[in-house]
Short mmCIF file of C-alpha atoms in Angstrom, two decimals:
data_model
loop_
_atom_site.label_atom_id
_atom_site.label_comp_id
_atom_site.label_asym_id
_atom_site.label_seq_id
_atom_site.Cartn_x
_atom_site.Cartn_y
_atom_site.Cartn_z
CA MET V 1 -3.36 -21.70 43.33
CA LEU V 2 -0.75 -20.36 45.60
CA ASP V 3 -2.32 -21.85 48.64
CA LYS V 4 -2.11 -25.62 47.05
CA LEU V 5 1.62 -25.30 46.45
CA PRO V 6 3.91 -26.37 49.09
CA LYS V 7 6.22 -23.60 50.16
CA ASP V 8 9.37 -25.26 49.32
CA THR V 9 8.24 -26.13 45.80
CA LEU V 10 7.03 -22.48 45.27
CA LYS V 11 10.65 -21.28 46.39
CA TRP V 12 12.24 -23.55 44.10
CA LYS V 13 10.24 -22.55 41.03
CA ILE V 14 10.64 -18.84 42.03
CA LYS V 15 14.24 -19.49 42.15
CA LEU V 16 14.12 -21.31 38.55
CA ILE V 17 12.34 -18.31 37.18
CA LYS V 18 14.88 -15.70 38.59
CA GLN V 19 17.64 -17.55 36.93
CA ALA V 20 15.78 -17.75 33.70
CA ALA V 21 14.59 -14.23 33.61
CA SER V 22 18.16 -13.17 34.34
CA TYR V 23 19.61 -14.93 31.32
CA ALA V 24 16.91 -14.04 29.06
CA ASN V 25 17.24 -10.34 30.10
CA SER V 26 20.88 -10.11 29.44
CA HIS V 27 20.33 -11.56 25.89
CA ILE V 28 17.05 -9.83 25.08
CA GLN V 29 18.61 -6.94 22.93
CA SER V 30 20.27 -9.56 20.42
CA VAL V 31 16.84 -10.92 19.42
CA THR V 32 15.96 -9.56 16.01
CA ALA V 33 13.57 -12.07 14.81
CA GLU V 34 9.66 -11.41 14.78
CA VAL V 35 7.80 -12.25 18.22
CA LEU V 36 4.24 -12.99 18.76
CA LEU V 37 3.26 -12.82 22.66
CA LEU V 38 0.05 -14.59 23.58
CA THR V 39 -0.67 -12.73 27.14
CA SER V 40 -3.14 -13.66 29.68
CA CYS V 41 -4.64 -10.32 31.37
CA ALA V 42 -6.47 -12.17 34.10
CA ASP V 43 -3.11 -14.34 35.04
CA ARG V 44 -3.18 -14.57 39.15
CA LEU V 45 0.12 -16.32 39.16
CA LEU V 46 2.56 -14.09 37.24
CA PRO V 47 2.34 -10.50 36.19
CA SER V 48 2.00 -11.61 32.52
CA LYS V 49 0.23 -8.20 31.20
CA SER V 50 3.13 -6.17 32.46
CA GLU V 51 5.79 -8.19 31.30
CA ALA V 52 4.33 -8.35 27.68
CA ASN V 53 4.26 -4.41 27.92
CA ARG V 54 8.06 -4.56 29.14
CA LEU V 55 9.04 -6.81 26.30
CA GLN V 56 7.09 -5.29 23.48
CA LYS V 57 9.48 -2.35 24.45
CA LYS V 58 12.71 -4.38 24.39
CA LEU V 59 11.93 -6.41 21.30
CA PRO V 60 12.19 -4.47 18.12
CA LYS V 61 9.82 -6.75 16.15
CA CYS V 62 7.30 -7.66 18.82
CA ARG V 63 3.53 -8.05 18.40
CA VAL V 64 1.29 -8.81 21.33
CA PHE V 65 -1.97 -10.44 21.60
CA PHE V 66 -3.98 -9.69 24.68
CA PHE V 67 -6.84 -12.12 25.96
CA GLU V 68 -8.47 -10.00 28.49
CA LYS V 69 -10.28 -12.72 30.50
CA HIS V 70 -8.05 -15.73 30.06
CA GLY V 71 -6.06 -16.99 33.00
CA HIS V 72 -2.54 -18.33 33.59
CA SER V 73 -3.03 -21.94 31.54
CA LEU V 74 -3.61 -19.74 28.54
CA LEU V 75 -3.21 -22.50 25.70
CA LEU V 76 -5.19 -24.93 27.82
CA GLU V 77 -8.43 -22.92 27.95
CA HIS V 78 -11.23 -22.62 25.49
CA GLY V 79 -11.45 -20.41 22.56
CA VAL V 80 -7.63 -19.92 22.30
CA HIS V 81 -6.63 -21.16 18.80
CA VAL V 82 -2.81 -20.75 18.31
CA SER V 83 -2.61 -22.07 14.63
CA SER V 84 -5.33 -19.11 13.82
CA ILE V 85 -3.56 -16.35 15.53
CA ILE V 86 -0.53 -17.24 13.80
CA LYS V 87 -2.11 -17.32 10.35
CA CYS V 88 -4.02 -13.92 10.96
CA SER V 89 -0.71 -12.33 12.01
CA SER V 90 0.91 -13.07 8.90
CA LEU V 91 3.76 -14.98 10.70
CA TYR V 92 3.38 -18.58 8.70
CA ARG V 93 5.23 -17.88 5.37
CA HIS V 94 7.78 -19.93 3.14
CA SER V 95 9.83 -16.80 2.38
CA ARG V 96 11.60 -14.03 4.09
CA ARG V 97 8.52 -11.76 3.71
CA TYR V 98 4.84 -12.80 3.92
CA HIS V 99 3.04 -12.97 0.61
CA ARG V 100 -0.60 -12.89 0.65
CA VAL V 101 -1.07 -14.95 -2.26
CA HIS V 102 1.33 -17.83 -1.91
CA ASP V 103 1.63 -18.09 1.84
CA TYR V 104 -2.16 -17.94 2.43
CA ILE V 105 -3.60 -21.27 4.18
CA PRO V 106 -7.49 -21.78 3.72
CA PRO V 107 -9.33 -21.53 7.16
CA SER V 108 -9.41 -25.19 9.17
CA ALA V 109 -12.39 -26.58 10.32
CA THR V 110 -11.72 -24.85 13.97
CA ASP V 111 -11.61 -21.59 12.00
CA MET V 112 -14.68 -22.14 10.55
CA LYS V 113 -16.49 -22.88 13.90
CA GLU V 114 -15.19 -19.84 15.12
CA ALA V 115 -16.49 -17.86 12.15
CA ASP V 116 -19.85 -19.43 12.60
CA LYS V 117 -20.10 -18.38 16.32
CA ILE V 118 -19.34 -14.77 15.31
CA SER V 119 -21.30 -14.53 12.12
CA ARG V 120 -24.44 -16.33 13.73
CA GLY V 121 -26.14 -13.01 14.87
CA THR V 122 -25.52 -11.53 11.47
CA MET V 123 -26.98 -14.54 9.53
CA LEU V 124 -29.98 -14.71 12.07
CA LYS V 125 -30.87 -11.11 11.42
CA THR V 126 -30.20 -10.95 7.46
CA CYS V 127 -31.21 -14.55 6.55
CA PRO V 128 -29.82 -14.23 3.23
CA ALA V 129 -31.48 -15.55 0.17
CA MET V 130 -28.99 -16.54 -2.98
CA TYR V 131 -30.03 -17.10 -6.39
CA SER V 132 -27.67 -17.62 -9.17
CA THR V 133 -28.18 -17.67 -13.08
CA MET V 134 -27.45 -20.92 -15.26
CA GLU V 135 -26.12 -20.92 -18.73
CA ASP V 136 -29.43 -20.71 -20.20
CA GLY V 137 -30.55 -17.81 -18.41
CA ALA V 138 -32.90 -19.29 -15.77
CA VAL V 139 -32.65 -18.04 -12.29
CA VAL V 140 -32.42 -20.77 -9.59
CA ARG V 141 -32.38 -20.67 -5.83
CA GLY V 142 -28.76 -21.63 -4.80
CA LEU V 143 -25.25 -21.42 -6.11
CA ALA V 144 -25.69 -23.68 -8.86
CA GLY V 145 -25.12 -21.12 -11.55
CA LEU V 146 -21.60 -20.31 -10.34
CA PRO V 147 -18.56 -21.68 -12.07
CA GLU V 148 -16.91 -24.78 -10.53
CA GLU V 149 -13.41 -23.80 -11.09
CA GLY V 150 -11.39 -20.62 -11.25
CA PRO V 151 -9.91 -18.01 -11.95
CA VAL V 152 -13.45 -16.29 -11.24
CA LEU V 153 -13.96 -12.62 -10.72
CA LEU V 154 -16.99 -11.86 -8.89
CA VAL V 155 -18.03 -8.25 -9.43
CA GLY V 156 -20.93 -6.51 -7.53
CA ASN V 157 -22.41 -3.68 -5.51
CA HIS V 158 -21.42 -2.60 -1.79
CA MET V 159 -23.89 -2.19 0.85
CA LEU V 160 -23.90 0.21 3.71
CA MET V 161 -20.39 -0.70 5.68
CA GLY V 162 -19.88 -3.53 3.80
CA THR V 163 -22.60 -5.63 5.62
CA GLU V 164 -23.14 -8.22 2.87
CA ILE V 165 -19.67 -9.68 2.87
CA ILE V 166 -19.87 -11.90 6.02
CA PRO V 167 -22.94 -13.81 4.64
CA LEU V 168 -21.71 -13.98 1.02
CA GLY V 169 -18.22 -15.72 2.31
CA ALA V 170 -20.05 -17.73 4.68
CA GLU V 171 -22.57 -19.12 2.28
CA LEU V 172 -19.88 -19.57 -0.54
CA MET V 173 -17.84 -21.48 2.11
CA ARG V 174 -20.81 -23.73 3.47
CA ARG V 175 -22.26 -24.65 -0.08
CA ARG V 176 -19.53 -24.73 -2.35
CA LYS V 177 -16.34 -25.18 -0.20
CA VAL V 178 -14.93 -21.97 -1.91
CA VAL V 179 -12.60 -19.44 -0.22
CA VAL V 180 -13.56 -16.00 -1.75
CA ARG V 181 -10.59 -13.73 -1.87
CA GLY V 182 -11.79 -10.28 -1.16
CA VAL V 183 -9.91 -7.38 -2.30
CA ALA V 184 -10.38 -4.39 0.21
CA HIS V 185 -9.08 -0.90 1.08
CA PRO V 186 -5.67 -0.91 2.48
CA LEU V 187 -6.75 0.82 5.49
CA LEU V 188 -8.18 -2.48 6.54
CA PHE V 189 -4.80 -4.27 6.71
CA PRO V 190 -3.11 -2.31 9.56
CA ARG V 191 0.34 -3.77 10.88
CA LYS V 192 -0.97 -3.76 14.38
CA ALA V 193 1.58 -3.88 17.39
CA ARG V 194 -1.25 -4.73 19.80
CA THR V 195 -4.39 -6.50 19.69
CA ARG V 196 -7.00 -6.57 22.47
CA SER V 197 -9.31 -9.57 21.60
CA GLN V 198 -11.05 -12.68 23.35
CA GLY V 199 -10.69 -14.18 19.80
CA HIS V 200 -10.39 -12.49 16.43
CA ASP V 201 -11.54 -9.02 15.33
CA LEU V 202 -12.66 -7.59 11.98
CA PHE V 203 -8.86 -7.15 10.84
CA ASP V 204 -7.86 -10.62 11.85
CA PHE V 205 -10.84 -12.25 10.07
CA LEU V 206 -9.88 -10.30 6.76
CA ASN V 207 -6.48 -11.82 7.12
CA LEU V 208 -7.69 -15.45 8.12
CA TRP V 209 -10.32 -15.29 5.06
CA GLY V 210 -7.86 -14.57 2.33
CA GLY V 211 -8.54 -10.85 2.11
CA VAL V 212 -5.93 -8.61 0.17
CA PRO V 213 -5.38 -4.97 -0.17
CA MET V 214 -6.65 -3.15 -2.98
CA THR V 215 -3.34 -3.34 -5.58
CA TYR V 216 -3.04 -4.12 -9.10
CA ARG V 217 -0.40 -6.58 -8.09
CA CYS V 218 -2.62 -8.59 -5.59
CA MET V 219 -5.46 -8.78 -8.53
CA TYR V 220 -2.84 -10.06 -10.87
CA GLU V 221 -1.45 -12.75 -8.44
CA LEU V 222 -4.76 -13.80 -7.52
CA LEU V 223 -6.02 -14.50 -10.79
CA ALA V 224 -2.89 -16.14 -11.75
CA ALA V 225 -3.25 -18.59 -9.24
CA GLY V 226 -6.95 -19.54 -10.24
CA GLU V 227 -8.67 -17.96 -7.34
CA PHE V 228 -12.31 -16.70 -6.83
CA VAL V 229 -11.85 -12.99 -6.20
CA LEU V 230 -14.28 -10.99 -4.87
CA LEU V 231 -14.25 -7.04 -6.33
CA TYR V 232 -16.40 -3.96 -5.76
CA PRO V 233 -15.49 -1.44 -8.07
CA GLY V 234 -17.43 1.20 -6.13
CA GLY V 235 -15.36 0.58 -3.15
CA TYR V 236 -15.65 2.30 0.07
CA ARG V 237 -17.85 5.02 -1.62
CA GLU V 238 -20.55 2.65 -1.85
CA ALA V 239 -19.81 1.30 1.41
CA LEU V 240 -20.12 4.64 2.98
CA HIS V 241 -22.83 6.20 0.77
CA CYS V 242 -25.19 9.06 1.63
CA LYS V 243 -28.77 9.09 2.24
CA GLY V 244 -30.87 8.35 -0.51
CA GLU V 245 -28.26 6.49 -2.38
CA GLU V 246 -28.84 2.92 -1.32
CA HIS V 247 -28.40 0.28 -4.04
CA ARG V 248 -26.49 2.79 -6.24
CA LEU V 249 -23.46 2.00 -8.28
CA PHE V 250 -20.44 4.34 -7.92
CA TRP V 251 -18.01 2.70 -10.52
CA PRO V 252 -15.03 4.52 -11.64
CA ASP V 253 -14.70 5.10 -15.61
CA GLN V 254 -11.78 2.70 -16.12
CA ALA V 255 -12.25 -0.88 -17.19
CA GLU V 256 -9.03 -2.32 -15.42
CA PHE V 257 -10.42 -5.29 -14.06
CA VAL V 258 -12.12 -6.47 -17.43
CA ARG V 259 -8.68 -6.28 -19.07
CA MET V 260 -7.01 -8.22 -16.38
CA ALA V 261 -9.69 -10.80 -16.26
CA ALA V 262 -9.36 -11.57 -19.81
CA GLN V 263 -5.41 -11.65 -19.50
CA PHE V 264 -5.94 -14.64 -17.39
CA ASP V 265 -9.10 -16.10 -19.18
CA ALA V 266 -11.21 -15.48 -15.70
CA THR V 267 -14.81 -15.88 -15.86
CA ILE V 268 -16.66 -12.62 -14.72
CA VAL V 269 -19.55 -13.01 -12.57
CA PRO V 270 -21.74 -9.91 -11.93
CA PHE V 271 -24.05 -9.83 -8.93
CA GLY V 272 -26.18 -8.07 -7.07
CA VAL V 273 -27.40 -7.61 -3.24
CA VAL V 274 -30.10 -5.48 -1.67
CA GLY V 275 -31.41 -5.34 1.77
CA GLU V 276 -29.50 -2.70 3.78
CA ASP V 277 -32.59 -0.44 3.75
CA ASP V 278 -34.24 -3.03 5.94
CA LEU V 279 -31.56 -3.24 8.33
CA VAL V 280 -30.70 0.21 9.17
CA ASN V 281 -31.74 3.93 9.05
CA LEU V 282 -29.19 6.50 8.19
CA LEU V 283 -28.90 9.50 10.61
CA TRP V 284 -26.03 11.36 9.24
CA THR V 285 -23.33 11.02 6.15
CA PHE V 286 -20.50 13.06 4.88
CA ASP V 287 -23.09 15.37 2.98
CA ASP V 288 -24.73 16.35 6.29
CA ILE V 289 -21.22 16.99 7.73
CA ARG V 290 -20.25 19.19 4.84
CA SER V 291 -23.10 21.29 5.05
CA VAL V 292 -22.43 22.36 8.85
CA PRO V 293 -19.92 25.14 10.08
CA PHE V 294 -16.53 23.92 9.33
CA GLY V 295 -17.74 20.60 8.13
CA ARG V 296 -15.72 20.71 4.85
CA LYS V 297 -12.42 21.45 6.67
CA LEU V 298 -13.14 18.47 9.51
CA LEU V 299 -14.37 16.25 6.49
CA ARG V 300 -11.19 16.93 4.39
CA GLY V 301 -8.59 16.12 7.17
CA TYR V 302 -10.61 12.93 8.32
CA SER V 303 -10.81 11.46 4.73
CA ASN V 304 -7.43 12.46 3.42
CA HIS V 305 -5.59 9.41 4.56
CA LEU V 306 -8.54 7.14 3.31
CA LYS V 307 -8.69 8.28 -0.27
CA LEU V 308 -7.82 6.15 -3.17
CA ARG V 309 -9.59 8.48 -5.71
CA ASP V 310 -9.14 12.20 -5.39
CA THR V 311 -12.68 12.95 -6.45
CA GLN V 312 -14.34 11.10 -3.48
CA GLU V 313 -14.61 12.15 0.19
CA VAL V 314 -15.47 9.70 2.90
CA ILE V 315 -16.66 9.54 6.70
CA PHE V 316 -18.11 6.75 8.49
CA PRO V 317 -21.94 7.44 8.55
CA GLY V 318 -24.08 7.34 11.64
CA ALA V 319 -27.13 4.86 11.77
CA VAL V 320 -29.96 3.18 14.16
CA PRO V 321 -31.09 -0.26 13.63
CA LYS V 322 -34.40 -1.43 12.25
CA ILE V 323 -36.26 -4.38 12.83
CA PRO V 324 -34.17 -6.53 10.42
CA GLY V 325 -35.42 -7.49 7.21
CA ARG V 326 -33.57 -9.77 4.75
CA PHE V 327 -30.52 -9.93 2.36
CA TYR V 328 -31.31 -11.00 -1.05
CA TYR V 329 -28.38 -12.08 -3.44
CA ARG V 330 -28.26 -12.94 -7.18
CA PHE V 331 -25.46 -13.91 -9.18
CA GLY V 332 -25.86 -13.13 -13.09
CA LYS V 333 -24.82 -15.37 -15.76
CA PRO V 334 -21.16 -16.18 -16.21
CA ILE V 335 -19.34 -14.12 -18.58
CA PRO V 336 -16.23 -16.22 -20.22
CA THR V 337 -13.39 -13.92 -21.15
CA ARG V 338 -11.40 -16.77 -22.91
CA GLY V 339 -10.55 -16.08 -26.30
CA ARG V 340 -11.54 -12.18 -25.89
CA GLN V 341 -8.09 -10.84 -27.14
CA ASP V 342 -9.78 -7.71 -28.23
CA VAL V 343 -10.51 -6.70 -24.78
CA LEU V 344 -6.58 -6.57 -24.24
CA THR V 345 -5.80 -4.92 -27.27
CA ASP V 346 -8.97 -2.80 -28.08
CA ARG V 347 -9.95 -0.03 -25.21
CA ARG V 348 -13.33 0.13 -26.93
CA ALA V 349 -14.29 -3.47 -26.59
CA ALA V 350 -12.79 -3.51 -23.14
CA THR V 351 -15.14 -0.25 -22.30
CA GLU V 352 -18.02 -2.25 -23.59
CA LEU V 353 -17.57 -5.27 -21.74
CA TYR V 354 -17.06 -3.11 -18.63
CA PHE V 355 -20.14 -1.48 -19.06
CA ASP V 356 -21.95 -4.61 -19.93
CA VAL V 357 -21.10 -6.00 -16.51
CA LYS V 358 -22.12 -2.79 -14.83
CA SER V 359 -25.45 -2.77 -16.35
CA GLU V 360 -25.93 -6.39 -15.42
CA VAL V 361 -25.53 -5.43 -11.83
CA GLU V 362 -27.76 -2.63 -12.25
CA GLU V 363 -30.46 -4.99 -13.64
CA ILE V 364 -30.04 -7.48 -10.93
CA ILE V 365 -30.42 -4.97 -8.43
CA ALA V 366 -33.61 -3.77 -10.02
CA TYR V 367 -34.74 -7.54 -9.88
CA LEU V 368 -34.26 -8.12 -6.49
CA LEU V 369 -35.71 -4.89 -5.23
CA GLU V 370 -38.96 -5.98 -7.40
CA LYS V 371 -38.89 -9.69 -6.40
CA ARG V 372 -38.37 -9.12 -2.43
CA GLU V 373 -41.79 -7.38 -2.40
CA GLU V 374 -43.27 -11.02 -3.11
CA ASP V 375 -41.33 -12.73 -0.06
CA ARG V 376 -43.62 -13.48 2.71
CA TYR V 377 -40.57 -14.10 5.11
CA ARG V 378 -38.91 -10.66 4.21
CA SER V 379 -39.35 -9.41 7.89
CA ILE V 380 -37.39 -11.53 10.57
CA LEU V 381 -40.67 -12.24 12.64
CA PRO V 382 -42.14 -14.96 10.09
CA ARG V 383 -38.52 -16.22 9.97
CA LEU V 384 -38.48 -16.64 13.64
CA LEU V 385 -41.80 -18.20 13.64
CA HIS V 386 -40.82 -20.59 10.45
CA ARG V 387 -37.72 -21.94 12.37
CA ALA V 388 -39.33 -22.37 15.83
CA VAL V 389 -41.60 -24.84 13.93
CA ARG V 390 -39.40 -26.44 11.44
CA GLY V 391 -36.09 -26.16 13.19
CA SER V 392 -33.43 -23.62 13.58
CA LYS V 393 -31.24 -24.87 10.69
CA THR V 394 -34.01 -25.23 8.18
CA GLU V 395 -33.74 -22.89 4.90
CA VAL V 396 -36.36 -20.31 5.05
CA PRO V 397 -38.27 -20.17 1.86
CA ALA V 398 -38.13 -16.99 -0.42
CA PHE V 399 -39.78 -15.53 -3.49
CA ASN V 400 -39.90 -17.73 -6.47
CA PRO V 401 -37.55 -16.66 -9.21
#
């Protein structure tokens, strides 16, 4: 580019840059507003990367979004979506502070295309088969049994590392045009000052797709707004489980979400998902680390900052992939809480409803584990062959409910 510019033009532009830089540097300390820098790391015309590092030290409320493989004309290049970056950076808001419920904007068509690209590999490997339960108790393929309007509380089981979340959210958006607001561990919502990405990472997608930290206030506000809320009572203990604990529930004894659902007349939809054992083999978990010398001390130091419950210890497990199987989801019969004032006033009634939901999830898991044995397309090889013959977008058959 420098070879194509006339020397006089280049000198004139450099002079303008120096004048502008001199003025900006003399006033930079007075900037107290939040600043988002989009930085081209492969810029061959200007030292954008080093300048971003300098500005971040000077500006008190500065966040930097690095684009490793993009050049000088960043905003003109493919794959850079400024509106998405602003939304996932929590900078678009209506008040002084960002509100995760009231300031949230659903994903745009561009966001959905970007998500499709990133989730394409997961969807190909897992090929989720989804079932739902109608009012008369009939199990059908698809999501016809889900309520049409919120507030709805989807309550189910986590699989290893939460691998079921991406297919679940993608299918609900694609089939029902519903954004499911997931409730997740606060650790997944860091205040990052620097982000290195060619697009978005997991943390950005949680913000972009409406995730909120696990607090009672967030749950309260989501249900009050009539949203579809995704809740895993087993939390990270299920997502980071030990060997032999696949498809097992680790729910607390308290029935908080039942009372909160009844307060807003929300419909509770229990659901179950299986298939992690067809995706990976576990190598080690926190049980294995606890049994080695100094393992308890290491585990305690690592997991203290992750805890939401004092009775649980966690550490990320090691796993190796297998020839991919398939994920199976089933949503149970919706449980309305409208008119259930006894759940609000009677602890015993709330506990009974809570354990009804839990037992329903356990029954769904058992049902899916049994029925998946009938699926001829459980392995990835028959699925690939089916799509090669019928087309890549063809829905792959599964077991008959």
